[in-house]
Tab-separated table of C-alpha atoms (C1' of nucleotides) in Angstrom:
chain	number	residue	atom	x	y	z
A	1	UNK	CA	98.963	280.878	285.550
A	2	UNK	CA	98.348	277.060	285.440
A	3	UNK	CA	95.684	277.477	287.830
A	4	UNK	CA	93.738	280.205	285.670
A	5	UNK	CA	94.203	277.681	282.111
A	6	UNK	CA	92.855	274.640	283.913
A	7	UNK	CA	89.682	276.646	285.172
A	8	UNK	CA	89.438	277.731	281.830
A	9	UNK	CA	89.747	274.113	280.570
A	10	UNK	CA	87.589	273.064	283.037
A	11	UNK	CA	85.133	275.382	282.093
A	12	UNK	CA	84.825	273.349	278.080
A	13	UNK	CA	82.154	271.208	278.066
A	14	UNK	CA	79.697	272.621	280.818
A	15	UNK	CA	75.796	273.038	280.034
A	16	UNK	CA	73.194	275.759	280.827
A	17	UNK	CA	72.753	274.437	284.739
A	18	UNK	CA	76.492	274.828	285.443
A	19	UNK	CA	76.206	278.586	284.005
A	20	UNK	CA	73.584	279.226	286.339
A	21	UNK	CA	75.256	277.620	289.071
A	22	UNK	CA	78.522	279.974	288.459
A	23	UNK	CA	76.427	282.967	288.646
A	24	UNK	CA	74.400	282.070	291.290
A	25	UNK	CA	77.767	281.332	293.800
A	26	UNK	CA	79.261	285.095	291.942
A	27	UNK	CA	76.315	286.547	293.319
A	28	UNK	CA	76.466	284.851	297.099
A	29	UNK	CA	79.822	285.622	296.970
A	30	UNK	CA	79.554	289.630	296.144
A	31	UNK	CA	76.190	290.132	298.271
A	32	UNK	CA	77.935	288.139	301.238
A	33	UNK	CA	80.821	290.739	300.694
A	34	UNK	CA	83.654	287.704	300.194
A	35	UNK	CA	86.086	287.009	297.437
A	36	UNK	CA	86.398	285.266	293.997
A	37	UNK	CA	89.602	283.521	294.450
A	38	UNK	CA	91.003	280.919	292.217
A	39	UNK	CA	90.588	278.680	294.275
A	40	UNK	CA	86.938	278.889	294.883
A	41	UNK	CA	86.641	279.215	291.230
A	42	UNK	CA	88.715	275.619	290.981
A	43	UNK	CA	86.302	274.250	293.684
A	44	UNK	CA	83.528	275.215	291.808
A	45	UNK	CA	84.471	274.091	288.332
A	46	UNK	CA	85.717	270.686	289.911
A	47	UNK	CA	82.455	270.426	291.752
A	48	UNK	CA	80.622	271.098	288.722
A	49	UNK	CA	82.394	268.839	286.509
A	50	UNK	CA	81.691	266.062	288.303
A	51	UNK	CA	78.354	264.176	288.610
A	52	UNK	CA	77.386	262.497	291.671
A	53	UNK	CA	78.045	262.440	295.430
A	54	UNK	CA	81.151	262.749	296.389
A	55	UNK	CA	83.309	263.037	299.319
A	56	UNK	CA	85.416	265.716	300.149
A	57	UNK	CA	88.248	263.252	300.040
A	58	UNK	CA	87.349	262.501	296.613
A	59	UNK	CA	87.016	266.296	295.761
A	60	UNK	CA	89.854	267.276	296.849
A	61	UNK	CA	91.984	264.425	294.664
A	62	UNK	CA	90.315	265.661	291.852
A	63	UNK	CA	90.793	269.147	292.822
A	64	UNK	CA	94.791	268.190	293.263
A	65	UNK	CA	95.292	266.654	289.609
A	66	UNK	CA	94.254	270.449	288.778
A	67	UNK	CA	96.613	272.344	291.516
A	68	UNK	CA	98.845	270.034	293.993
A	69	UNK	CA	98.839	273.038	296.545
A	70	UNK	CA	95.229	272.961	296.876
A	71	UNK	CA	94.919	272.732	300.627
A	72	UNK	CA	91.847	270.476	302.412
A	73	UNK	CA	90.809	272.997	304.210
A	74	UNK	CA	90.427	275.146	301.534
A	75	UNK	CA	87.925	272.605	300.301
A	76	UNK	CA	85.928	272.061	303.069
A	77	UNK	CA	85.608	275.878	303.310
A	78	UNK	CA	84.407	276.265	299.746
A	79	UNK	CA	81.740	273.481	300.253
A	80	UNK	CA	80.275	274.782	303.203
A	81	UNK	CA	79.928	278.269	300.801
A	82	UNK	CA	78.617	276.173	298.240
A	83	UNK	CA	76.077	274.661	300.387
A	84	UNK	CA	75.180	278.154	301.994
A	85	UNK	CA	74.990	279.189	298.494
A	86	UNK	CA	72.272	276.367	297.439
A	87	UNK	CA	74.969	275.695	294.913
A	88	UNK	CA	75.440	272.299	296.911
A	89	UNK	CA	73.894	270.237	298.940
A	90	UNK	CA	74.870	268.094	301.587
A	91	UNK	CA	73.807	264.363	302.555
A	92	UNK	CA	74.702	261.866	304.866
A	93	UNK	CA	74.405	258.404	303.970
A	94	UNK	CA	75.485	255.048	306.631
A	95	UNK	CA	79.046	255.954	306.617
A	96	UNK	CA	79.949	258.903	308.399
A	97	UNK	CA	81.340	260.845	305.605
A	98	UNK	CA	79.383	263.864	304.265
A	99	UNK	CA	78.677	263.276	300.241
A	100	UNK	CA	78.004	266.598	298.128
A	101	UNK	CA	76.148	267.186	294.947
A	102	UNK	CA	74.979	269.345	293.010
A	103	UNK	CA	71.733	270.898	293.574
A	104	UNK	CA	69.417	270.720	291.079
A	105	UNK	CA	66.505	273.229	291.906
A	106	UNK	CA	63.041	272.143	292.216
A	107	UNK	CA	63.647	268.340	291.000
A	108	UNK	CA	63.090	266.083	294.007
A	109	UNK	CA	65.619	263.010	293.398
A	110	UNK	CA	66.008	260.043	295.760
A	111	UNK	CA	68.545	257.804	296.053
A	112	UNK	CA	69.083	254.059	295.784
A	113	UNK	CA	72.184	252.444	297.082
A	114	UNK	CA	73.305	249.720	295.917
A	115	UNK	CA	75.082	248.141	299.218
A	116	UNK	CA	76.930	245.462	297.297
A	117	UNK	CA	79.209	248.111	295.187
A	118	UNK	CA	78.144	251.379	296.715
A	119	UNK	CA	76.902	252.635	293.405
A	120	UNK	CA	74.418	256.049	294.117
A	121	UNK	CA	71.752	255.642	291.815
A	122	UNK	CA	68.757	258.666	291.649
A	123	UNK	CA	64.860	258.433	291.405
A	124	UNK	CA	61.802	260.173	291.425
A	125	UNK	CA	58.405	259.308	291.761
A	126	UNK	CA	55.433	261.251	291.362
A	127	UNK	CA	53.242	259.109	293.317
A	128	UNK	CA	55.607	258.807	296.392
A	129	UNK	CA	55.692	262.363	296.409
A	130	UNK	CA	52.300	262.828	296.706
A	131	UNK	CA	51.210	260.496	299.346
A	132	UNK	CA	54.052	261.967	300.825
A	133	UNK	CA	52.503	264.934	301.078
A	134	UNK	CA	49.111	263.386	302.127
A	135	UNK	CA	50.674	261.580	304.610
A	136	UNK	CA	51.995	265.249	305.911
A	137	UNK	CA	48.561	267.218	305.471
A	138	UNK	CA	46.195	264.839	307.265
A	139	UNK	CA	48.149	265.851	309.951
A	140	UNK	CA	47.897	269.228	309.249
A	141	UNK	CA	51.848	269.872	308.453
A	142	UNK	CA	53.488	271.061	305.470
A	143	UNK	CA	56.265	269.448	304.218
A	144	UNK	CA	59.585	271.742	304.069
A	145	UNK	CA	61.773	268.938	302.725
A	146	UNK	CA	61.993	264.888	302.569
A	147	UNK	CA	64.591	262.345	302.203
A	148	UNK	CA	64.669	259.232	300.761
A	149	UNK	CA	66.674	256.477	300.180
A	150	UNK	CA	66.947	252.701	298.891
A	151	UNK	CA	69.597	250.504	299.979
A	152	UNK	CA	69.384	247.300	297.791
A	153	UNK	CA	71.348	244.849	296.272
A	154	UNK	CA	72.020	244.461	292.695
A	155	UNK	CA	71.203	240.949	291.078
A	156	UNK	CA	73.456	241.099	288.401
A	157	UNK	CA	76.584	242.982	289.069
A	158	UNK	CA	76.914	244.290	285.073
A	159	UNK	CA	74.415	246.886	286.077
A	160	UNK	CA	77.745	248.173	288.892
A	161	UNK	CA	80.480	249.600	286.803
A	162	UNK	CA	82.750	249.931	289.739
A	163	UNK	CA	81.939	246.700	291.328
A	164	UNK	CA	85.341	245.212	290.848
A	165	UNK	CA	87.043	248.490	292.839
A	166	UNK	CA	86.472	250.649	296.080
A	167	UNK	CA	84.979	247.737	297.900
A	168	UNK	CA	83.823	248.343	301.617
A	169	UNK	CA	83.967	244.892	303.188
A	170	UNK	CA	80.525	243.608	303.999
A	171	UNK	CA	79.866	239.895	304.059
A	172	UNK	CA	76.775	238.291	305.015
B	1	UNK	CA	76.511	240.279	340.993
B	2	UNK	CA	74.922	244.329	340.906
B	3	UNK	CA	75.392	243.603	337.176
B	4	UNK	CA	73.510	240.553	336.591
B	5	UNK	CA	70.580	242.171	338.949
B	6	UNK	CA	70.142	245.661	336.705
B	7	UNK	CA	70.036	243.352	334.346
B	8	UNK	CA	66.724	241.692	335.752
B	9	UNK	CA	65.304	244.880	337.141
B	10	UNK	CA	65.517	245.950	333.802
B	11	UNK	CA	63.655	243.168	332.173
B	12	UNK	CA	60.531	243.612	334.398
B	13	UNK	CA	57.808	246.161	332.252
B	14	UNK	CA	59.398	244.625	328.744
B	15	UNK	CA	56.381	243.488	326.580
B	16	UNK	CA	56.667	240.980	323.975
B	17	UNK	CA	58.522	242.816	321.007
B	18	UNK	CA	61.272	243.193	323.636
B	19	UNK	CA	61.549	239.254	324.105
B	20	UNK	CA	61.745	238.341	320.390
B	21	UNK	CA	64.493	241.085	320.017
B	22	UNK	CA	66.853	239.176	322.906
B	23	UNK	CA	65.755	235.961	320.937
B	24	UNK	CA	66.806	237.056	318.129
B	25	UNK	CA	70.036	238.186	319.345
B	26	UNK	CA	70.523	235.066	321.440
B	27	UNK	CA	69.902	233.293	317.998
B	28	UNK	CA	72.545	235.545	316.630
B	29	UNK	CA	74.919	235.106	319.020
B	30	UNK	CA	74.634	231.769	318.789
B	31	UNK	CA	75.014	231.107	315.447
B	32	UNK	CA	78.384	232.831	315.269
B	33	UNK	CA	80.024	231.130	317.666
B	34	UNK	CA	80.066	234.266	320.008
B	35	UNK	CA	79.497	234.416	323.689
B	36	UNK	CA	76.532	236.037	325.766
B	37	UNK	CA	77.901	237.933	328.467
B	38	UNK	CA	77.202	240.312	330.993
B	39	UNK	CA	77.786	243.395	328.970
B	40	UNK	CA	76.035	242.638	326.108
B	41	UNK	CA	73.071	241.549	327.960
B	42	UNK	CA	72.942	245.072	329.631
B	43	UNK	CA	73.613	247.492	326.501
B	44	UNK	CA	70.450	244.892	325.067
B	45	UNK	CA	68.143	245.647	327.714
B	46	UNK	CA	69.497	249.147	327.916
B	47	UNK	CA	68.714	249.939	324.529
B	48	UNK	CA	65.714	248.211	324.192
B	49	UNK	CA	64.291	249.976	327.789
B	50	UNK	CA	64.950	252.798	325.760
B	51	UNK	CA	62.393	254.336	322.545
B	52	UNK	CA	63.979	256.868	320.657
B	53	UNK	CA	67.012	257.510	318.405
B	54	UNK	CA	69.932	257.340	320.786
B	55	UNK	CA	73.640	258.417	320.195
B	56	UNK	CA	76.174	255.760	321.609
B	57	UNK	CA	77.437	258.638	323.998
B	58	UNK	CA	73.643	258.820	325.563
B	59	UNK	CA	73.657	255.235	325.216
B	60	UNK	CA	76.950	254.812	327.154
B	61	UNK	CA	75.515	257.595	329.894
B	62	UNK	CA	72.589	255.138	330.620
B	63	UNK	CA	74.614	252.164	330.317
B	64	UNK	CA	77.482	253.712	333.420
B	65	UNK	CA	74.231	254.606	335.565
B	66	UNK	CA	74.122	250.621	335.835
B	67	UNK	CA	77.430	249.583	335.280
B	68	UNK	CA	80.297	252.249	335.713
B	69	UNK	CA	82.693	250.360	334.578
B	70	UNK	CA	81.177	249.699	331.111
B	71	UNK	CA	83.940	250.582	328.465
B	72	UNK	CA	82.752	252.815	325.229
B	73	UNK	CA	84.313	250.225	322.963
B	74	UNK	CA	82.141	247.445	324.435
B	75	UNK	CA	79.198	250.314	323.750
B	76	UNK	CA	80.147	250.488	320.081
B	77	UNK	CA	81.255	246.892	319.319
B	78	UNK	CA	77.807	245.355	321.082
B	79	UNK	CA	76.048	248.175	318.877
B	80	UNK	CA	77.553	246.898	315.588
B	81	UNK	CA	76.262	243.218	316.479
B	82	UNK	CA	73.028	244.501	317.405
B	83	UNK	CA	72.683	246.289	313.958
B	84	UNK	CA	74.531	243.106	312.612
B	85	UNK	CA	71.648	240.531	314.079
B	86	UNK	CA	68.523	242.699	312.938
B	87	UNK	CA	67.644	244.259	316.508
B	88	UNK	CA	68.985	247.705	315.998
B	89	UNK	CA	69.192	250.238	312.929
B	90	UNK	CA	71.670	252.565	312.877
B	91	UNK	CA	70.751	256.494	311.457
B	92	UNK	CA	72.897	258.969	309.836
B	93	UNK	CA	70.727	262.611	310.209
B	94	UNK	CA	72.535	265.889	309.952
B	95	UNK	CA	75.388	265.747	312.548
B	96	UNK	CA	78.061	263.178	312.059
B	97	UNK	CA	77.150	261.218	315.248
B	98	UNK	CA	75.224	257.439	314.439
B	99	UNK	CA	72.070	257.111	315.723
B	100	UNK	CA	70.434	253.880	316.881
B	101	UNK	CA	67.198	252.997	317.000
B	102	UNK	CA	65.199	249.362	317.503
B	103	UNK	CA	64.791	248.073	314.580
B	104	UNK	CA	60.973	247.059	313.974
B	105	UNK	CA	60.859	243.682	312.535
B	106	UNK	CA	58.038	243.802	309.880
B	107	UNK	CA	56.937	246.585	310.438
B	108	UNK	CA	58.364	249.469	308.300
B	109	UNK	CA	57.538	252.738	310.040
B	110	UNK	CA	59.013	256.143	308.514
B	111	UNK	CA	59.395	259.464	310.190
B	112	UNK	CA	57.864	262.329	309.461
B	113	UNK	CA	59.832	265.210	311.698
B	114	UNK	CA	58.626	268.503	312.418
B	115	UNK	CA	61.073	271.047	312.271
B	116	UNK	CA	59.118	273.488	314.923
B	117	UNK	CA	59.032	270.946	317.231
B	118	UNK	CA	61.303	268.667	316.835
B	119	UNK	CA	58.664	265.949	317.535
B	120	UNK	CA	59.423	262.729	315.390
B	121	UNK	CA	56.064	260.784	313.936
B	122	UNK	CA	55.664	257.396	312.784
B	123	UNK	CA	54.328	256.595	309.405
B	124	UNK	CA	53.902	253.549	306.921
B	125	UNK	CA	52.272	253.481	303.379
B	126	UNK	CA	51.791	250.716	301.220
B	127	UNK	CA	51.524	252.801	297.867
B	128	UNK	CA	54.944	254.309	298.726
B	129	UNK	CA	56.597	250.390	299.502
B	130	UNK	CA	55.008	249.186	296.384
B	131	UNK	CA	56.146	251.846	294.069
B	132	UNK	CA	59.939	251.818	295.761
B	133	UNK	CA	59.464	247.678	295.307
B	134	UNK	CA	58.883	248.553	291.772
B	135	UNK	CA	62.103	251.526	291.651
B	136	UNK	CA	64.632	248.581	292.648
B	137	UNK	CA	63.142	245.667	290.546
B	138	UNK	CA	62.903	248.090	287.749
B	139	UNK	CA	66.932	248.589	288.035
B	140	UNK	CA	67.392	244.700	288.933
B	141	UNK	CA	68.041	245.240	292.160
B	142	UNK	CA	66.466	243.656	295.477
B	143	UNK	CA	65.922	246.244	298.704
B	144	UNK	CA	67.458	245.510	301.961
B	145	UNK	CA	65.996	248.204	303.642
B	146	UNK	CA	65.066	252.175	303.048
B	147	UNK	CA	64.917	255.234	304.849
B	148	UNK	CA	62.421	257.629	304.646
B	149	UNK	CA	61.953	260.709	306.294
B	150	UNK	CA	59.782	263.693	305.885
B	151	UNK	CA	60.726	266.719	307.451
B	152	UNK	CA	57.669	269.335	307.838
B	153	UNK	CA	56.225	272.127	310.165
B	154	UNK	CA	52.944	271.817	311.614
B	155	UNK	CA	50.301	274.065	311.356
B	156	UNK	CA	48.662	274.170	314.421
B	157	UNK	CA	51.192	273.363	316.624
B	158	UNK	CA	48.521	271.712	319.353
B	159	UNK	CA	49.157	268.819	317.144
B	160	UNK	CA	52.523	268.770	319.085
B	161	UNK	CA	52.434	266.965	322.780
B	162	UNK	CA	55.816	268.670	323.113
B	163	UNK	CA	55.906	272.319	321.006
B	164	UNK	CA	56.872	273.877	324.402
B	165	UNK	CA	60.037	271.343	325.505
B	166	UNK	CA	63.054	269.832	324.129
B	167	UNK	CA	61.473	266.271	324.955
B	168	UNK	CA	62.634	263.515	322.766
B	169	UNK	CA	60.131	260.839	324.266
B	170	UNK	CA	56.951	259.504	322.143
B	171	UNK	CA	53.408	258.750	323.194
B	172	UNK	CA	52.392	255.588	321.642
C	1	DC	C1'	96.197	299.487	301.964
C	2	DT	C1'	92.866	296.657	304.346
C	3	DA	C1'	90.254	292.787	305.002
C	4	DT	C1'	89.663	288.416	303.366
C	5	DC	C1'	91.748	284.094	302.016
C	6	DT	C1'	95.068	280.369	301.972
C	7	DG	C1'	97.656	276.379	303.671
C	8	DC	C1'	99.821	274.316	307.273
C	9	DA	C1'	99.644	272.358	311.662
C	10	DA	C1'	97.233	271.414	315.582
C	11	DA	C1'	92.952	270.593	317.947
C	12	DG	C1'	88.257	268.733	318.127
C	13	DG	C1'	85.121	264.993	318.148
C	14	DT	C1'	83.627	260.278	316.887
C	15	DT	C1'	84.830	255.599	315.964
C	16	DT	C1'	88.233	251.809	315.578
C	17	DT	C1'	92.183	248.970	316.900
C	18	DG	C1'	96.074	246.663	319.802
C	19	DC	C1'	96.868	244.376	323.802
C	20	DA	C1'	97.041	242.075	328.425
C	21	DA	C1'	93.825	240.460	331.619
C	22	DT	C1'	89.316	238.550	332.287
C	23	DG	C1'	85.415	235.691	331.565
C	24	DA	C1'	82.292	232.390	328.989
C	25	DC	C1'	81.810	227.827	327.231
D	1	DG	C1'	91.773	224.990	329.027
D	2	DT	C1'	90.701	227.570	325.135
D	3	DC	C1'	89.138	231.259	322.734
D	4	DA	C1'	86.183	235.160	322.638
D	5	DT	C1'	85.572	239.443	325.230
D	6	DT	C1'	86.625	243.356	327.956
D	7	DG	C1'	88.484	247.990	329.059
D	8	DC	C1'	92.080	250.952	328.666
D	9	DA	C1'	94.964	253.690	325.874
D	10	DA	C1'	96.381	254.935	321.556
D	11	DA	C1'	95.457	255.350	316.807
D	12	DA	C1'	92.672	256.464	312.897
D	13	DC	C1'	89.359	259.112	310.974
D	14	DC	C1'	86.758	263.273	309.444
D	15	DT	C1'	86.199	268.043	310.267
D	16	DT	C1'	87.169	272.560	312.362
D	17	DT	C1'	90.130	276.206	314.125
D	18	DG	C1'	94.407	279.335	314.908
D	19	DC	C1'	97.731	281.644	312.769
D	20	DA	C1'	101.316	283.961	309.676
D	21	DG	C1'	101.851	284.924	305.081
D	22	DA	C1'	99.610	285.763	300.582
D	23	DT	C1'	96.004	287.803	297.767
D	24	DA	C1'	91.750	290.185	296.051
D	25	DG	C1'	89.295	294.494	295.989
DNA sequence: CTATCTGCAAAGGTTTTGCAATGAC
DNA sequence: GTCATTGCAAAACCTTTGCAGATAG
């Protein structure tokens, strides 16, 4: 099957984290009593492959180079099990789309956003993190999760390397 | 006109942040060649009467409880100048509806959320501007604006005014 | 074989757009 | 008088749901 050989193909390449990752959505999968389809399996890989946030638009074009029949739906479904997995996770940025990525357990990254090109750019910082979490004790809270992101311009476009395409008119 | 009088009733109790926001959208206005009109004025005093992180549908509700006739486009198109002129911000939390909220001039305040009571605080930290300063100069880049929101649980949920209700309102 | 899964189409909700009439300048 | 603005309806957009056929276990 062509589906089954580009999975496999897919599958070249991948690190430690995605391993963990594939076994950690096997196991949702069995405990929650569900599946292993192909097409999860295609989600998965596709998901994995890629680094950064991306839309499910986006996922599912790459997902269609891989298998044309590849339904949306079928997407959207598999992300939401991905999420519910902690295989994902979801964010919402200005525009109304949801972005996935991959979660990467117990590093904290930000995000900075450049809002000339739309490039996603990730930090981390030790020291916003804690006063973060002073800011949360003094009043006697502890902090379950945080979000935080940068929206800047970049000085010198070089730093964009998709600058010149997927433009989303702003002008000001 | 009834129109032109909400408008006044609603400008009596405004304090003084209130006036430079209709400045500055005056100023706006203005300065694109636009026109100030009667709808505009009232989704401005509307929204500013108003301190909290508002959909456009709750927005709209207010807005008909003045002015029935108020379209939704005029809602959303008067919103999008408002966030285009500086007065307004708009949010993107976990549901796909936009959020607005008056934009602060100056002041940067962040939120720190708790997730038992839903009650949103207010919070601002030099340490944490600096070092996000330093995240976007680092990458040549020059912040616009950030977002940055803590979501925790309180301990002792006295610290809550409103542990017991679904009230949205703050204190300060 | 049975229960889940898929893909299509249709529905759901939020936001945008086209257009004739209205209103601001 | 001119040009922006309004409100309605319709479209566009992202996401979810219903359903008959296909598939995994």
């Amino acid at each position: 099957m062509s589906l089954a050989e580009s999975i496999s193909q897919l599958r070249i390449g991948s690190g430690p984290e995605q391993e963990i990752a594939r076994q950690q959505f096997a196991q949702f999968i069995q405990k929650k009593g569900l599946k292993q389809t192909q097409q999860r399996a295609l989600v998965l890989e596709v998901f994995l492959g890629i680094s950064g946030h991306l839309t499910v638009q986006e996922l599912a074009e790459q997902m269609k180079t891989h298998e044309p029949n590849i339904g949306l739906t079928t997407v959207y479904r598999t992300l939401r099990l991905l999420v519910e997995s902690g295989v994902a996770e979801e964010r919402h940025f200005t525009d109304g789309q949801a972005r996935f990525e991959v979660a990467k357990l117990g590093t904290h990254h930000d995000h900075l956003i450049c809002t000339v090109c739309g490039n996603i750019f990730e930090f981390e910082d030790d020291e916003i993190e804690a006063r973060q979490n002073k800011i949360a004790t003094d009043r006697g809270m502890t902090i379950r999760r945080h979000r935080h992101e940068i929206y800047a311009e970049c000085d010198s476009p070089n730093n964009c390397p998709n600058n010149s395409s997927t433009q989303t008119s702003s002008s000001s």
